[in-house]
Short mmCIF file of C-alpha atoms in Angstrom, two decimals:
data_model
loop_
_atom_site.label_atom_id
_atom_site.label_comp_id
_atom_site.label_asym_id
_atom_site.label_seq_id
_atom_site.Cartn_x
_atom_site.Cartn_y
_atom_site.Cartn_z
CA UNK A 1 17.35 23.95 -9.83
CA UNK A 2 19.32 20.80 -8.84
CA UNK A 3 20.66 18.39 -11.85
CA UNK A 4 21.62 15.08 -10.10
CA UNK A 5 23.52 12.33 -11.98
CA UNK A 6 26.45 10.25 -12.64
CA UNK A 7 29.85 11.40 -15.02
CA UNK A 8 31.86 8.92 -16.23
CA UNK A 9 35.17 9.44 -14.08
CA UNK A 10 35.65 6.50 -11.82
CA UNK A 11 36.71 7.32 -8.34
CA UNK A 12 35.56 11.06 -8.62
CA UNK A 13 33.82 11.73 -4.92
CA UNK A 14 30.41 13.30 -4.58
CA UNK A 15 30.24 16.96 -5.44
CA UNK A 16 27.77 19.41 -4.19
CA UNK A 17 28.15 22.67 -6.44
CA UNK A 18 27.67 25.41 -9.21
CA UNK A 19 29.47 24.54 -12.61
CA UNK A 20 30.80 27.09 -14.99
CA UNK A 21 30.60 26.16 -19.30
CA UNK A 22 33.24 25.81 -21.27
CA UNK A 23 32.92 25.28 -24.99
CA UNK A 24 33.38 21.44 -25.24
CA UNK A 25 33.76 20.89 -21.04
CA UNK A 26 31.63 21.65 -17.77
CA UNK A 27 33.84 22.86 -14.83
CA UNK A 28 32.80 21.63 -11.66
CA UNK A 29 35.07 22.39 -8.63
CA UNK A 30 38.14 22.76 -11.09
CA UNK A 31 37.98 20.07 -12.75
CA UNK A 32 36.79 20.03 -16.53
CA UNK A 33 34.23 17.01 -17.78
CA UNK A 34 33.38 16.85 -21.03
CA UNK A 35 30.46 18.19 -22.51
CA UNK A 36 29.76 14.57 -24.05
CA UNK A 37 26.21 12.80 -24.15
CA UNK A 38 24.40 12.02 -20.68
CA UNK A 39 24.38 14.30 -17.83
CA UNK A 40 27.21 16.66 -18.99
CA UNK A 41 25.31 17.79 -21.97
CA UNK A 42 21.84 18.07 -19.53
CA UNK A 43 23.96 20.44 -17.66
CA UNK A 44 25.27 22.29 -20.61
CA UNK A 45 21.58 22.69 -22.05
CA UNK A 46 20.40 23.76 -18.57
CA UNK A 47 22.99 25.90 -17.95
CA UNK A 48 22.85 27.91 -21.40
CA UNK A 49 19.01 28.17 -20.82
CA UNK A 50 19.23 29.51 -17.42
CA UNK A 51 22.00 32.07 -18.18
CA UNK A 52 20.09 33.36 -21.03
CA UNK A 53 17.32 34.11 -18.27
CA UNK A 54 20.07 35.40 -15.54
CA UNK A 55 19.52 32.52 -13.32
CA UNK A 56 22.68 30.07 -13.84
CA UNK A 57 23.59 31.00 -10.27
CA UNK A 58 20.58 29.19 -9.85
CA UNK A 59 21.94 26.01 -10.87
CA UNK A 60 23.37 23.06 -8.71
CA UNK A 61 24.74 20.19 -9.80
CA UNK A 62 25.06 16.73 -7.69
CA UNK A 63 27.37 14.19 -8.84
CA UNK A 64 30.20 11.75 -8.68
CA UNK A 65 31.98 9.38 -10.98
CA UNK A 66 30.39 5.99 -11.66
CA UNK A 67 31.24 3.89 -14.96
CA UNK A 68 28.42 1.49 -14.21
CA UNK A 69 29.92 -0.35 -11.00
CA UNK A 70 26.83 1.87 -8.97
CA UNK A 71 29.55 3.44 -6.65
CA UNK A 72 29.15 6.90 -7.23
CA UNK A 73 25.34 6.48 -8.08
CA UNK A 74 24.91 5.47 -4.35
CA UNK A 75 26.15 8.58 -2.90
CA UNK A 76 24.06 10.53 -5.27
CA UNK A 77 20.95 9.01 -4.36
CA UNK A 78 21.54 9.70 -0.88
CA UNK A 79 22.42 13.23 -1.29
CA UNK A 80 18.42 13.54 -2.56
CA UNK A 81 17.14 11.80 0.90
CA UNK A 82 16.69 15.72 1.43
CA UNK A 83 15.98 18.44 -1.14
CA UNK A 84 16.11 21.82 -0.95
CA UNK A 85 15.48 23.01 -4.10
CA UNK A 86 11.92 23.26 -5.96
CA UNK A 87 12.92 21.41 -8.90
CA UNK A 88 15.16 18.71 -9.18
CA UNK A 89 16.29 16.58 -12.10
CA UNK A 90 17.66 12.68 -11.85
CA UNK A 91 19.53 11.61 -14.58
CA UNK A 92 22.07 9.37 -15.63
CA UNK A 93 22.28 7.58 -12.59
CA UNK A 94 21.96 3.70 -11.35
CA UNK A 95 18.73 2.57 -11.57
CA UNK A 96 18.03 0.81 -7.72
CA UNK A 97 14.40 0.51 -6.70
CA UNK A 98 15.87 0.23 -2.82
CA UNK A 99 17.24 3.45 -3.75
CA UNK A 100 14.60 5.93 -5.68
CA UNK A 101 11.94 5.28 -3.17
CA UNK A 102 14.08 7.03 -0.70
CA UNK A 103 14.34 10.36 -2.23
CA UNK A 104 12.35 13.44 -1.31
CA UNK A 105 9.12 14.28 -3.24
CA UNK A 106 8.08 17.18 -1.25
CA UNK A 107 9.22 19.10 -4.84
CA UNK A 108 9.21 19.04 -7.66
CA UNK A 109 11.18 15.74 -8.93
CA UNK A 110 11.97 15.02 -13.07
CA UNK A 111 13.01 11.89 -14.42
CA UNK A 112 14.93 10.97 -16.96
CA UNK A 113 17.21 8.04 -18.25
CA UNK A 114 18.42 6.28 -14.85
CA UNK A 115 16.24 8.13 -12.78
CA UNK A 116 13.17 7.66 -14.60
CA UNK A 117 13.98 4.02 -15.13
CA UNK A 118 14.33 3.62 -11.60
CA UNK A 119 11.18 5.67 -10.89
CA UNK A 120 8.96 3.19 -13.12
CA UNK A 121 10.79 0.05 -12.05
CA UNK A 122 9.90 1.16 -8.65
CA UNK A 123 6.32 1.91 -9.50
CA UNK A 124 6.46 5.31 -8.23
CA UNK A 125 6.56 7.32 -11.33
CA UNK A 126 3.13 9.70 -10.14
CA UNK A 127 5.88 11.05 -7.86
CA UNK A 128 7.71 12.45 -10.70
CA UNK A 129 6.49 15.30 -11.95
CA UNK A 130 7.53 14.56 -15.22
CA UNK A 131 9.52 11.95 -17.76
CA UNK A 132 11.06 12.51 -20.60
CA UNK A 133 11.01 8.71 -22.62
CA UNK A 134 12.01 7.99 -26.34
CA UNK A 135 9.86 5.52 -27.86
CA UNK A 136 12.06 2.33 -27.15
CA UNK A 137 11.90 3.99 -23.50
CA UNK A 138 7.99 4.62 -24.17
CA UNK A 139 7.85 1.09 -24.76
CA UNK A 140 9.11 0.18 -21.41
CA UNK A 141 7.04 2.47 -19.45
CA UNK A 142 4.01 0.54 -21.55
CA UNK A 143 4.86 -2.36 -20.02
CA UNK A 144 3.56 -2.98 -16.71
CA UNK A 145 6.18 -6.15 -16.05
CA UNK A 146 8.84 -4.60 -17.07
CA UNK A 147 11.97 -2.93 -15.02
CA UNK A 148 14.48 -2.13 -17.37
CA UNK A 149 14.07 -0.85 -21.09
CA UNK A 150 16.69 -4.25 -22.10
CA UNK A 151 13.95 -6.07 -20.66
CA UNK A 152 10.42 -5.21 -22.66
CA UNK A 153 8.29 -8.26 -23.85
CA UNK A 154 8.24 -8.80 -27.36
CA UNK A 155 4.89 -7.63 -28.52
CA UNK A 156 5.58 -4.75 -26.93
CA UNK A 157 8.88 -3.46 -28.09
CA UNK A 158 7.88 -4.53 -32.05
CA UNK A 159 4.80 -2.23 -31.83
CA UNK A 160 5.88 0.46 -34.46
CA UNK A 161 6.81 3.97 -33.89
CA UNK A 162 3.14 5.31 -35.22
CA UNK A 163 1.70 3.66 -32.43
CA UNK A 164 3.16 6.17 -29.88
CA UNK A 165 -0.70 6.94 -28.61
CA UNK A 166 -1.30 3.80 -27.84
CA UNK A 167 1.63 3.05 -26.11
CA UNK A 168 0.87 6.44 -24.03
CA UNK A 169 -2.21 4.86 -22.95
CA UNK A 170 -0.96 1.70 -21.75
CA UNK A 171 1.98 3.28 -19.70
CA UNK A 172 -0.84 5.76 -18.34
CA UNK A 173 -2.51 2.58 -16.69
CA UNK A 174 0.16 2.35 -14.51
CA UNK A 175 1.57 5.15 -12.09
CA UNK A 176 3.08 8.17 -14.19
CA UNK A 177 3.81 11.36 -13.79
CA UNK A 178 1.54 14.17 -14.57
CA UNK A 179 3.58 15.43 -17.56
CA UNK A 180 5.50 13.85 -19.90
CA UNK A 181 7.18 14.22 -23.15
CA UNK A 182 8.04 11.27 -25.96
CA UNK A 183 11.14 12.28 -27.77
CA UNK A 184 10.93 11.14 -31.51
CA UNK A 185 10.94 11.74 -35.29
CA UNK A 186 6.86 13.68 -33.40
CA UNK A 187 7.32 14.58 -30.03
CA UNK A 188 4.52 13.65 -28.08
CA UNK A 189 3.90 16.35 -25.04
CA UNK A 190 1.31 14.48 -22.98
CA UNK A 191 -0.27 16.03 -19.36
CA UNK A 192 -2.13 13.51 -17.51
CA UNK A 193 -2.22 10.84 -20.11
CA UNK A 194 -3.41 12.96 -22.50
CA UNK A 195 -1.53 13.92 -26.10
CA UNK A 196 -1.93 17.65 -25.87
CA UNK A 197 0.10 18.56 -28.64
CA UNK A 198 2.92 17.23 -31.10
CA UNK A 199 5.99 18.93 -32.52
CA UNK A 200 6.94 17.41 -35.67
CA UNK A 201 9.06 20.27 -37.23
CA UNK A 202 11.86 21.21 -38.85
CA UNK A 203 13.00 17.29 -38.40
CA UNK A 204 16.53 16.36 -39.04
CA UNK A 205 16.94 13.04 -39.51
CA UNK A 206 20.70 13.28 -37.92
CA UNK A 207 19.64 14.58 -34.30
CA UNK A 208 18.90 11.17 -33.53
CA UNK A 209 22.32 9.56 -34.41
CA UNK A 210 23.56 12.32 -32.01
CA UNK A 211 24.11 11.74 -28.30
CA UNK A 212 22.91 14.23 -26.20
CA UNK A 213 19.82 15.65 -28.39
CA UNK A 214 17.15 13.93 -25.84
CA UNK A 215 19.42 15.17 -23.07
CA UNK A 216 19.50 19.11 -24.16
CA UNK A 217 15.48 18.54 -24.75
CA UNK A 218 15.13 17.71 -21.40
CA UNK A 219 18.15 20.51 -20.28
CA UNK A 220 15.89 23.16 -22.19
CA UNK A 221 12.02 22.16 -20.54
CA UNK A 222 13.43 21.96 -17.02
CA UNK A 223 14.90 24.89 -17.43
CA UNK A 224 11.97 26.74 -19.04
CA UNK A 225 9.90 25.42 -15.59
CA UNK A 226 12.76 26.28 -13.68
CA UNK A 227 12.21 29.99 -15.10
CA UNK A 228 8.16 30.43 -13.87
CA UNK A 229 7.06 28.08 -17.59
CA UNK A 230 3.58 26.02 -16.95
CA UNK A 231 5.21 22.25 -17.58
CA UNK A 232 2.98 22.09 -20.44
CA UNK A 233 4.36 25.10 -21.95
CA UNK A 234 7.85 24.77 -21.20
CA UNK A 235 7.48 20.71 -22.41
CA UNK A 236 6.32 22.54 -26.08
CA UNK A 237 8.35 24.85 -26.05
CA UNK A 238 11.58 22.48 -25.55
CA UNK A 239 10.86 20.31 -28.26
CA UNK A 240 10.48 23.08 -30.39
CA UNK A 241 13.92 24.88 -29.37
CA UNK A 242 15.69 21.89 -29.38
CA UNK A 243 14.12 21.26 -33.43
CA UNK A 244 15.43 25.06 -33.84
CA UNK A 245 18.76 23.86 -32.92
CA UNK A 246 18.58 21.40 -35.60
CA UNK A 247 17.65 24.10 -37.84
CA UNK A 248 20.96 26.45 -36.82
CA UNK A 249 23.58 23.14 -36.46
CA UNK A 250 22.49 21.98 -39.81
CA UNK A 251 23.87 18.71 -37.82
CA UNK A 252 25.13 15.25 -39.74
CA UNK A 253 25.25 12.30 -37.89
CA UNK A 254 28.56 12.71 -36.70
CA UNK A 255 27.76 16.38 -35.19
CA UNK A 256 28.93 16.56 -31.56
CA UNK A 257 26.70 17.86 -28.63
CA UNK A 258 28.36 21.26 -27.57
CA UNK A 259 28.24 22.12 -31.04
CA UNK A 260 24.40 21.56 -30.48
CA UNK A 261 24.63 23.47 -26.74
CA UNK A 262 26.34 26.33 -27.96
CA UNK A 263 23.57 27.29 -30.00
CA UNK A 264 20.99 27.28 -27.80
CA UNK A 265 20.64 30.86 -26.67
CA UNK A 266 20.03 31.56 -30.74
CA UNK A 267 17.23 29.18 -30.43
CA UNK A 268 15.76 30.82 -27.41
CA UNK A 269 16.41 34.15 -28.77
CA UNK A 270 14.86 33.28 -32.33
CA UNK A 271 11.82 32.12 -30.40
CA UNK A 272 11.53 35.97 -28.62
CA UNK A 273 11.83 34.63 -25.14
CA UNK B 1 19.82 -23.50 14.64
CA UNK B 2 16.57 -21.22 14.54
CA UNK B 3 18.83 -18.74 12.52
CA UNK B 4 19.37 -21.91 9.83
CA UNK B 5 15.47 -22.15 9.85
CA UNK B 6 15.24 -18.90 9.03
CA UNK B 7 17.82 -18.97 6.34
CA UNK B 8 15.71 -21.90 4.92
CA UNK B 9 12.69 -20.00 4.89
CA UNK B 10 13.43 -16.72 3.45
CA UNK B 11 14.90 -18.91 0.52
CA UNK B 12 11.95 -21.16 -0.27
CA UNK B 13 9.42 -18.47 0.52
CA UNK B 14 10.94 -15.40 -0.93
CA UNK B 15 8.72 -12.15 -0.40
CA UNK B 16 6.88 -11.02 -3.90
CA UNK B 17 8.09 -7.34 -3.60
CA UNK B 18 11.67 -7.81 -3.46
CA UNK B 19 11.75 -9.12 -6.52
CA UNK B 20 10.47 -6.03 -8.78
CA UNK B 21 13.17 -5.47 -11.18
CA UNK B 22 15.42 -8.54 -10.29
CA UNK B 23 16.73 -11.36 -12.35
CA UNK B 24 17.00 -15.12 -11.77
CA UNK B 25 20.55 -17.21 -13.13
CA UNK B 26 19.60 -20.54 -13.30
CA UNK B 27 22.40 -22.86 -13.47
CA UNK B 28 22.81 -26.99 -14.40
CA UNK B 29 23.25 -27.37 -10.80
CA UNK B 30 23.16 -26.45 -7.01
CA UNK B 31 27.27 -27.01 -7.10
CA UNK B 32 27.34 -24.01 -9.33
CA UNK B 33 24.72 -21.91 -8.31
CA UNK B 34 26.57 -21.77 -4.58
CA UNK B 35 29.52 -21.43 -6.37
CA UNK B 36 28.52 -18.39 -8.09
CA UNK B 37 27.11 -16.50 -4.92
CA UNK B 38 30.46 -16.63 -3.69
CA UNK B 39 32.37 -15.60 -7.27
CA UNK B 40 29.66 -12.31 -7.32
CA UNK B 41 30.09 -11.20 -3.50
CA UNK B 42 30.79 -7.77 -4.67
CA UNK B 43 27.15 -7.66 -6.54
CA UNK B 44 23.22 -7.97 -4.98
CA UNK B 45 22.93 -11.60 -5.60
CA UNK B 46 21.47 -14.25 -3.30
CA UNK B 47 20.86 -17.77 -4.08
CA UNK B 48 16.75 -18.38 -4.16
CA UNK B 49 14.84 -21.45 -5.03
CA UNK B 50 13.36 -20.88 -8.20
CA UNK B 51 9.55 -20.32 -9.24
CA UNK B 52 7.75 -23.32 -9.26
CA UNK B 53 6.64 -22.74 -13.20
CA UNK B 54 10.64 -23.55 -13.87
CA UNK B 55 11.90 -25.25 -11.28
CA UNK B 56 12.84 -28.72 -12.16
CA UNK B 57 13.76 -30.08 -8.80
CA UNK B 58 16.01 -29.46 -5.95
CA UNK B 59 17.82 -26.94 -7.79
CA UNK B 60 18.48 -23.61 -6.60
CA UNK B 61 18.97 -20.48 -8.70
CA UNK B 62 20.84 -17.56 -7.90
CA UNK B 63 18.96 -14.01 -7.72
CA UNK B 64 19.97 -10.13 -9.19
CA UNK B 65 19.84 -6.91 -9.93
CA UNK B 66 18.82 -7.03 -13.87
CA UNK B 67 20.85 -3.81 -13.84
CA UNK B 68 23.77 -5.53 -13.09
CA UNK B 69 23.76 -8.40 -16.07
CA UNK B 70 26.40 -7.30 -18.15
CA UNK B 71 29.20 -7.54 -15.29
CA UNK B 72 27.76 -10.33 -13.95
CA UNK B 73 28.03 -12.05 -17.09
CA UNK B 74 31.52 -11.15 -17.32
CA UNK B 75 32.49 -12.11 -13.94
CA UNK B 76 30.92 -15.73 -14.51
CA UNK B 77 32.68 -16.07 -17.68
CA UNK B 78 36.11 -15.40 -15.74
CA UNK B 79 35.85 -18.02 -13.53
CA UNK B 80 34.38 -20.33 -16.65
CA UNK B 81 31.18 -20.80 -14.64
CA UNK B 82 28.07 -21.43 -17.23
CA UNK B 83 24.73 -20.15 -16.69
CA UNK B 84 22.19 -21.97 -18.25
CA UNK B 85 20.16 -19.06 -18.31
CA UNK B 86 19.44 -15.64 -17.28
CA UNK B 87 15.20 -14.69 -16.69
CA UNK B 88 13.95 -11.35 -15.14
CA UNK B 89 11.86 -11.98 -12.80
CA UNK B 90 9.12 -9.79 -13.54
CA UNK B 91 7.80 -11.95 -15.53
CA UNK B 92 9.80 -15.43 -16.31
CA UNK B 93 9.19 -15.55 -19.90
CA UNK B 94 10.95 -12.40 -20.68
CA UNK B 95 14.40 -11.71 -22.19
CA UNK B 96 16.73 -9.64 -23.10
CA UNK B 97 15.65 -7.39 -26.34
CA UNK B 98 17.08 -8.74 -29.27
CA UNK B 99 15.83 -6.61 -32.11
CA UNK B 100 18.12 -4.72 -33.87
CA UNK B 101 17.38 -2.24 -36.81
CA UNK B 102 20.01 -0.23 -38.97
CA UNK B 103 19.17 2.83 -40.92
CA UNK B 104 21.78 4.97 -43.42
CA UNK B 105 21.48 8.50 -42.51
CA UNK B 106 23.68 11.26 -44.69
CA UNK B 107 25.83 8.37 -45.81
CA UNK B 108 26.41 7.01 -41.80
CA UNK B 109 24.93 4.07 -40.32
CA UNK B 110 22.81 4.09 -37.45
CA UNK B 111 22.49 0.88 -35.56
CA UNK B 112 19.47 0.73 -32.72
CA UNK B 113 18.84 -1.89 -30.17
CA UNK B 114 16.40 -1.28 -27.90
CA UNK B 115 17.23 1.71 -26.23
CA UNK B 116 21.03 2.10 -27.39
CA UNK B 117 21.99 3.14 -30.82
CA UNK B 118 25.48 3.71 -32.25
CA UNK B 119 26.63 5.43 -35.47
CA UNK B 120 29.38 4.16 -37.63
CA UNK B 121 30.57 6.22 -40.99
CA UNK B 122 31.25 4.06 -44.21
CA UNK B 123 35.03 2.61 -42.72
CA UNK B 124 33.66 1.95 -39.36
CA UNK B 125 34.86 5.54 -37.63
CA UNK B 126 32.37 4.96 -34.62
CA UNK B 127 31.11 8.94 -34.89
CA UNK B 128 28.20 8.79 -32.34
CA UNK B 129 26.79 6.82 -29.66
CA UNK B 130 23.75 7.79 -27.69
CA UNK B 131 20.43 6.37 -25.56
CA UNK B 132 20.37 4.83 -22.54
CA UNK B 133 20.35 5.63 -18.66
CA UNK B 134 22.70 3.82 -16.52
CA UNK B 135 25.70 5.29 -15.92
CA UNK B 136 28.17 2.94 -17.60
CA UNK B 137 26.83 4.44 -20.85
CA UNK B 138 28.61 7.98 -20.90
CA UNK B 139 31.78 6.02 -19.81
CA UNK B 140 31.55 3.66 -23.05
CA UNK B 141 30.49 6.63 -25.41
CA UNK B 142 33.88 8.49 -24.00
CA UNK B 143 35.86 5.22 -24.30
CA UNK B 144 34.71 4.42 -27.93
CA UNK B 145 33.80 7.26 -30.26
CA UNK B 146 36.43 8.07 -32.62
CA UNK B 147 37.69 5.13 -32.89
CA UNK B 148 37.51 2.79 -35.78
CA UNK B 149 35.15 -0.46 -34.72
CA UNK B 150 37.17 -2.55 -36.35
CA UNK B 151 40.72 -1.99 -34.04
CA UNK B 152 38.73 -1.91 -30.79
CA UNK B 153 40.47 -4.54 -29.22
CA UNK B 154 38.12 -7.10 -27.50
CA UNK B 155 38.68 -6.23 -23.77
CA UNK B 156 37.33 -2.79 -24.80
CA UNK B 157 34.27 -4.18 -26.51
CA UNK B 158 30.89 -2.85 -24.05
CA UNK B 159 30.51 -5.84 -22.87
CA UNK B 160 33.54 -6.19 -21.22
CA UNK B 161 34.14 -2.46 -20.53
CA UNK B 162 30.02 -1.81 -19.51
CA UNK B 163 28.33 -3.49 -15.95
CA UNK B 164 24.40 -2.75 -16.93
CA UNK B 165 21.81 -4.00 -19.29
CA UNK B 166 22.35 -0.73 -20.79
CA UNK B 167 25.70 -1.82 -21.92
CA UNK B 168 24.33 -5.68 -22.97
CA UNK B 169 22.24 -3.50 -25.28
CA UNK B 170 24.68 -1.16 -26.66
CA UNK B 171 26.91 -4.57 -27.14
CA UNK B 172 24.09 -6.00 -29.25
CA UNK B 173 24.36 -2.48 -31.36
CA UNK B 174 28.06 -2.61 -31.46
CA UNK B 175 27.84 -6.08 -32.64
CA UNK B 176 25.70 -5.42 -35.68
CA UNK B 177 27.45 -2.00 -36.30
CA UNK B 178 31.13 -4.08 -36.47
CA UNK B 179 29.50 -6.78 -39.13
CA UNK B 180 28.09 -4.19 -41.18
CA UNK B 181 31.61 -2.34 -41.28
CA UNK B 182 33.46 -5.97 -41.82
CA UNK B 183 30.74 -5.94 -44.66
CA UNK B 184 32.09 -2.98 -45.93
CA UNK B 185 35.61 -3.53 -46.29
CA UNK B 186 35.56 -7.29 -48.48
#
C-alpha cells in the first residue's frame, strides 16, 4: 500500500520509502515528522492497522515538504505517473487538475483531502476508487461548478447537515467513485451512490475539534482493504473503529492525534479482528 | 508577427477546458492587470479578456489557479496593487465561502468555515486545528497550535503564513476564533 502526500517541511526532497512509528513522530529516512493532523497521522493510522495484521512492511510512503507553495506537491504527483502498488492513497497534496489526470489508474487509487479535491475538480473522480468527504467537503462534491471546497455556491453550502442524502445524490450525478464514505456527527458509507449503511455510535462530540480524526478514518479503511476487506466492509468497519477510539481516548477538544493513533490496535482488537 | 496574432487569439478566445478550477482577478484597469502578470511570475497566472457577462470594455483580467488565492492576495497587497475583485471561473457568480459557525464543546470553542475549523479554549490557547486538503494546512496547524491567538503576531496570521484557499478559509476561522477570545477577555 502506497500513502502519497505532502508534510509540512519546506525544502524536504521527494522520498520514496518505509517509515517506522514513534509515539508522537513518523520516521522516514531518519528524519522524525510529527505525528500532527494531515498525512502524518494517515500514516500513523495506516501504519498501526497494518502492523496489527503483520503487513507494515507493506507500507510505502511518497512524500516531500510543501507548505502550500506546490513545490514538493509537484514531485509527488509525478512519482504516481507509474504505480506499482494495488492500492494507493493521495492525500494532503496540491490540488492541480494538469496534474491528477496524469496519474496511473490501472489500481486501485483513494482520494482524500488534496487528492480528492483535485480528483473532482478534474472531473475524474469514477477513477478513484473511493473518497472519503466531510460534509462541508460533501457539499463541494454536490456541486457540479465547483473546484475547490472555499468555492461552493451558497445554496449549496447552507443546506444543513441532515440533508447528507441528498447531497449524496447530487454529487452522484457527476463522476464519483464507486465507494465513498461521509465523515460526520453519522457517517454515511455509500457504494455506488447508494447509503448502504450509517454509523452513528458512540459519538463524541470532541473528535471533531480534533485534527487528524477524518485522517485515521481514512488510515484505518485503506488499511482494512489493504488487508483482503470488501471496500464496503472495511469503509464500516473504519468508522466504527475510529468511534471505538473515541470510546478508549475519552478525547476533549484539545486531545492530540497520536494519543488517538496509539490506541488503535485496542480498537481493532476490541472489534476481534 | 503571426506569433502576435496568435498571442491575440488565445487571449480573446480562451479554450473552455482550461479554465475548470481557475479564477479570474479583475482589476480597475489594463495598467494594472499587466502589471500584476509580471508581480505573480512565480504563480499560473495569465492575463485573459474577461467573459463577456462582466466585461465592461477593453479591459483585461488576469487568470489563476483558485488554489493559489491566498498568496496571490498577499503578493498583490505587497506591491499595493488593488484587485477589484477575485471570481472563480466555474461559474462567475461564485465566491469565496463566507459562513462561519461557532459551537462550545467541553468548555472550548470550535470555530468552522467551510471546510477549516479551529479550536480555541476560554483564553484563546489555540488547542486544535483541523480540515482541509492543501498542503499549506499541516504547515499552519504546526505553526499555530499552542499558541495563544491573541500574541500571534500578524505576519504569522494564515493568511500571510498560508498560499491556498484552504488557508483563506482557515483565516476566516481564525478571524472569528480571535474576536470571540478578544470577547472574552473585556
Amino acid at each position: 500500500m502506497i500513502i502519497a502526500g505532502a508534510v509540512p517541511i519546506k525544502g524536504l526532497e521527494l522520498i520514496k520509502s518505509p517509515i517506522k512509528l514513534n509515539k508522537n513522530t513518523v520516521n522516514i529516512n531518519n528524519k522524525d515528522l510529527p505525528l500532527s493532523m494531515g498525512t502524518c497521522a494517515l500514516l500513523g493510522a495506516a501504519f498501526k492497522t497494518l502492523e496489527y495484521f503483520g503487513k507494515e512492511d507493506e507500507l510505502t510512503f511518497i512524500t516531500a515538504g510543501d507548505v502550500g507553495e506546490g513545490d514538493g506537491s509537484l514531485k509527488i504527483y509525478e512519482e504516481l505517473h507509474e504505480i506499482d502498488d494495488d492500492l494507493t492513497i493521495i492525500h494532503y497534496i496540491k490540488p492541480k487538475i494538469s496534474e491528477i489526470i496524469k496519474v496511473d489508474f490501472s489500481k486501485k487509487v483513494i482520494g482524500d483531502a488534496g487528492g480528492m479535491y483535485a480528483g473532482k475538480a478534474a472531473g475524474i473522480g469514477d477513477k478513484f476508487h473511493m473518497f472519503f468527504p466531510d460534509v462541508g467537503e460533501l457539499a463541494f462534491l454536490a456541486d457540479e461548478k465547483s473546484s475547490h471546497p472555499a468555492y461552493v455556491r451558497g445554496f449549496i453550502s447552507e443546506i444543513d447537515d441532515k440533508e447528507i442524502p441528498k447531497l449524496i445524490k447530487m454529487a452522484y450525478i457527476q463522476k464519483m467513485p464507486k465507494n465513498m464514505v461521509v465523515k460526520g456527527s453519522k457517517d454515511h458509507i455509500v457504494t455506488e451512490g447508494n447509503i448502504i449503511d450509517i454509523v452513528e455510535y458512540p459519538k463524541f462530540e470532541a473528535m471533531e475539534c480534533i485534527g487528524g480524526t477524518g485522517d485515521t478514518l481514512t488510515g484505518l479503511a485503506s488499511s482494512l482493504i489493504a488487508c483482503g476487506f470488501k471496500s464496503e466492509k472495511a469503509g464500516i468497519l473504519g468508522c466504527k473503529l475510529n468511534r471505538k477510539l473515541g470510546e478508549l481516548v475519552k478525547p476533549r477538544p484539545n486531545t492530540q492525534i497520536y494519543e488517538i493513533i496509539q490506541k488503535i490496535p485496542d480498537a481493532l482488537k476490541e472489534f476481534d479482528l | 508577427m503571426s506569433s502576435i496574432f496568435s498571442k491575440l487569439n488565445t487571449i480573446l478566445n480562451p479554450k473552455k477546458e482550461e479554465k475548470k478550477g481557475n479564477g479570474l482577478i479583475l482589476f480597475k484597469n489594463v495598467k494594472e492587470a499587466i502589471s500584476a502578470e509580471r508581480i505573480l511570475k512565480n504563480y499560473s497566472v495569465k492575463v485573459v479578456a474577461p467573459p463577456q457577462e462582466i466585461r465592461e470594455g477593453c479591459d483585461l483580467a488576469v487568470e489563476y489557479d483558485l488554489v493559489e488565492e491566498m498568496g496571490i492576495k498577499r503578493e498583490l497587497e505587497n506591491n499595493n496593487l488593488k484587485a477589484v475583485k477575485f471570481i472563480s471561473l466555474d461559474d462567475t457568480s461564485m465566491e469565496p465561502l463566507s459562513l462561519v459557525k461557532v459551537k462550545e464543546i467541553d468548555g472550548f470553542i470550535l470555530v468552522r468555515s467551510g471546510n477549516m475549523k479551529i479550536t480555541i479554549d476560554k483564553v484563546g490557547n489555540i488547542v486544535n486545528v483541523s480540515g482541509g486538503g492543501c498542503p499549506d494546512v499541516p504547515y499552519l496547524n504546526l505553526k499555530l497550535k499552542g499558541k495563544n491567538i491573541l500574541e500571534i503576531p500578524e505576519e504569522d496570521c494564515p493568511k500571510n503564513l498560508g498560499y491556498t484557499l484552504c488557508a483563506y478559509t482557515l483565516n476566516k476561522a481564525f478571524e472569528k476564533a480571535k474576536t470571540i477570545a478578544l470577547e472574552g477577555t473585556k
